Tab-separated table of C-alpha atoms in Angstrom:
chain	number	residue	atom	x	y	z
A	1	UNK	CA	-35.182	94.863	33.064
A	2	UNK	CA	-34.919	92.426	36.449
A	3	UNK	CA	-38.307	91.152	37.200
A	4	UNK	CA	-38.824	90.486	40.780
A	5	UNK	CA	-38.368	87.381	42.719
A	6	UNK	CA	-38.382	85.658	46.121
A	7	UNK	CA	-36.978	82.535	46.736
A	8	UNK	CA	-37.282	80.411	50.119
A	9	UNK	CA	-34.924	77.517	51.164
A	10	UNK	CA	-35.098	75.473	54.184
A	11	UNK	CA	-31.242	75.086	53.878
A	12	UNK	CA	-29.830	71.884	55.471
A	13	UNK	CA	-26.545	72.422	57.548
A	14	UNK	CA	-26.022	68.581	57.039
A	15	UNK	CA	-25.458	68.655	53.203
A	16	UNK	CA	-28.767	67.191	52.516
A	17	UNK	CA	-30.831	68.406	49.421
A	18	UNK	CA	-32.995	71.220	50.658
A	19	UNK	CA	-36.324	72.252	49.327
A	20	UNK	CA	-37.069	75.956	47.731
A	21	UNK	CA	-40.150	77.541	46.960
A	22	UNK	CA	-39.712	80.690	44.589
A	23	UNK	CA	-42.787	83.387	44.002
A	24	UNK	CA	-43.291	86.637	42.314
A	25	UNK	CA	-43.318	88.238	39.055
A	26	UNK	CA	-40.279	86.253	37.555
A	27	UNK	CA	-42.396	82.982	38.665
A	28	UNK	CA	-45.500	84.374	36.927
A	29	UNK	CA	-43.745	85.252	33.788
A	30	UNK	CA	-42.050	81.965	33.532
A	31	UNK	CA	-38.483	83.042	33.983
A	32	UNK	CA	-37.990	80.478	36.689
A	33	UNK	CA	-39.961	77.568	38.154
A	34	UNK	CA	-41.685	77.582	41.401
A	35	UNK	CA	-40.341	74.554	43.419
A	36	UNK	CA	-37.451	72.220	43.703
A	37	UNK	CA	-34.469	71.306	45.644
A	38	UNK	CA	-30.827	72.842	46.240
A	39	UNK	CA	-27.545	71.464	47.307
A	40	UNK	CA	-24.237	73.046	47.695
A	41	UNK	CA	-22.167	72.639	44.579
A	42	UNK	CA	-19.242	74.077	46.692
A	43	UNK	CA	-18.656	76.347	49.775
A	44	UNK	CA	-15.941	77.611	52.023
A	45	UNK	CA	-15.274	79.772	55.026
A	46	UNK	CA	-13.491	82.728	53.901
A	47	UNK	CA	-12.904	84.562	57.386
A	48	UNK	CA	-14.056	84.579	60.667
A	49	UNK	CA	-13.643	86.535	64.136
A	50	UNK	CA	-15.095	86.093	67.439
A	51	UNK	CA	-17.983	87.919	66.161
A	52	UNK	CA	-18.610	85.365	63.000
A	53	UNK	CA	-17.383	84.340	59.743
A	54	UNK	CA	-17.807	84.821	55.867
A	55	UNK	CA	-18.972	82.202	53.914
A	56	UNK	CA	-18.517	81.877	49.805
A	57	UNK	CA	-20.348	78.989	48.121
A	58	UNK	CA	-22.183	78.203	45.032
A	59	UNK	CA	-25.705	76.513	45.326
A	60	UNK	CA	-27.047	74.455	42.663
A	61	UNK	CA	-30.906	74.889	42.129
A	62	UNK	CA	-32.961	71.759	40.393
A	63	UNK	CA	-36.489	72.515	39.272
A	64	UNK	CA	-39.380	69.880	40.212
A	65	UNK	CA	-41.024	70.182	36.870
A	66	UNK	CA	-37.797	69.201	34.771
A	67	UNK	CA	-37.496	72.823	33.314
A	68	UNK	CA	-33.664	73.039	33.985
A	69	UNK	CA	-31.233	73.907	36.748
A	70	UNK	CA	-29.252	76.953	37.733
A	71	UNK	CA	-26.193	77.702	39.734
A	72	UNK	CA	-26.154	80.461	42.499
A	73	UNK	CA	-23.046	82.376	43.740
A	74	UNK	CA	-23.987	83.183	47.563
A	75	UNK	CA	-21.572	85.307	49.859
A	76	UNK	CA	-22.905	85.475	53.206
A	77	UNK	CA	-21.860	86.995	56.432
A	78	UNK	CA	-22.817	84.876	59.572
A	79	UNK	CA	-22.859	87.293	62.567
A	80	UNK	CA	-23.593	85.758	65.792
A	81	UNK	CA	-25.073	88.843	67.179
A	82	UNK	CA	-26.666	90.353	64.053
A	83	UNK	CA	-28.070	87.231	62.405
A	84	UNK	CA	-26.964	86.103	58.336
A	85	UNK	CA	-27.133	88.355	55.600
A	86	UNK	CA	-25.796	87.643	51.680
A	87	UNK	CA	-25.678	88.735	48.240
A	88	UNK	CA	-26.144	86.265	45.488
A	89	UNK	CA	-26.158	86.274	41.637
A	90	UNK	CA	-26.831	83.638	39.111
A	91	UNK	CA	-23.923	82.049	37.487
A	92	UNK	CA	-25.169	79.707	34.678
A	93	UNK	CA	-27.822	77.368	33.746
A	94	UNK	CA	-29.373	74.781	31.932
A	95	UNK	CA	-32.531	74.079	29.605
A	96	UNK	CA	-34.852	77.019	30.172
A	97	UNK	CA	-32.341	78.758	32.306
A	98	UNK	CA	-29.201	78.472	30.112
A	99	UNK	CA	-29.289	82.302	29.891
A	100	UNK	CA	-30.749	83.438	33.153
A	101	UNK	CA	-29.145	86.333	34.795
A	102	UNK	CA	-29.943	87.858	38.187
A	103	UNK	CA	-28.853	89.206	41.533
A	104	UNK	CA	-30.017	90.307	44.668
A	105	UNK	CA	-29.524	90.125	48.406
A	106	UNK	CA	-30.946	88.027	51.337
A	107	UNK	CA	-31.285	86.840	55.244
A	108	UNK	CA	-31.001	83.448	56.974
A	109	UNK	CA	-33.298	83.170	59.709
A	110	UNK	CA	-32.661	80.554	62.634
A	111	UNK	CA	-36.402	79.190	62.542
A	112	UNK	CA	-36.353	75.789	61.208
A	113	UNK	CA	-34.353	73.926	63.560
A	114	UNK	CA	-30.829	73.365	64.753
A	115	UNK	CA	-29.536	71.744	61.628
A	116	UNK	CA	-31.413	74.029	59.203
A	117	UNK	CA	-31.401	77.811	58.183
A	118	UNK	CA	-34.407	79.356	56.345
A	119	UNK	CA	-32.688	81.544	53.912
A	120	UNK	CA	-34.999	84.342	51.958
A	121	UNK	CA	-33.413	84.992	48.637
A	122	UNK	CA	-34.986	88.539	46.866
A	123	UNK	CA	-34.090	90.166	43.808
A	124	UNK	CA	-34.588	90.316	40.158
A	125	UNK	CA	-34.186	88.029	37.055
A	126	UNK	CA	-34.150	88.415	33.557
A	127	UNK	CA	-33.467	85.851	30.373
A	128	UNK	CA	-30.867	87.292	27.565
A	129	UNK	CA	-32.245	86.625	24.276
């Protein structure tokens, strides 16, 4: 059964590493670390219109406590009128996160400056035995 998690990321639009903070039962239960950095491992615009565009990419999360890394697939819709929404799922991980799985949805808020989007990931995580 997935255990709830919320991850907040100040995503740099300039390609710099971005800080993240995780909270919720998944952190409390030791399924994932509570902080670290994120970089874009890959990304591309997959469609566009005057109202916005789609983005698909892989985010590389590295934990501050050296417990491991995990990779998250993100499929986002950036709508110039309605804002940014996305779905995400864990692709793979290393060390403590080698068997990490999970998925959820999120929103991107324009509240941290001109070169930054504040992303909020909400969903569930579990580790396969």
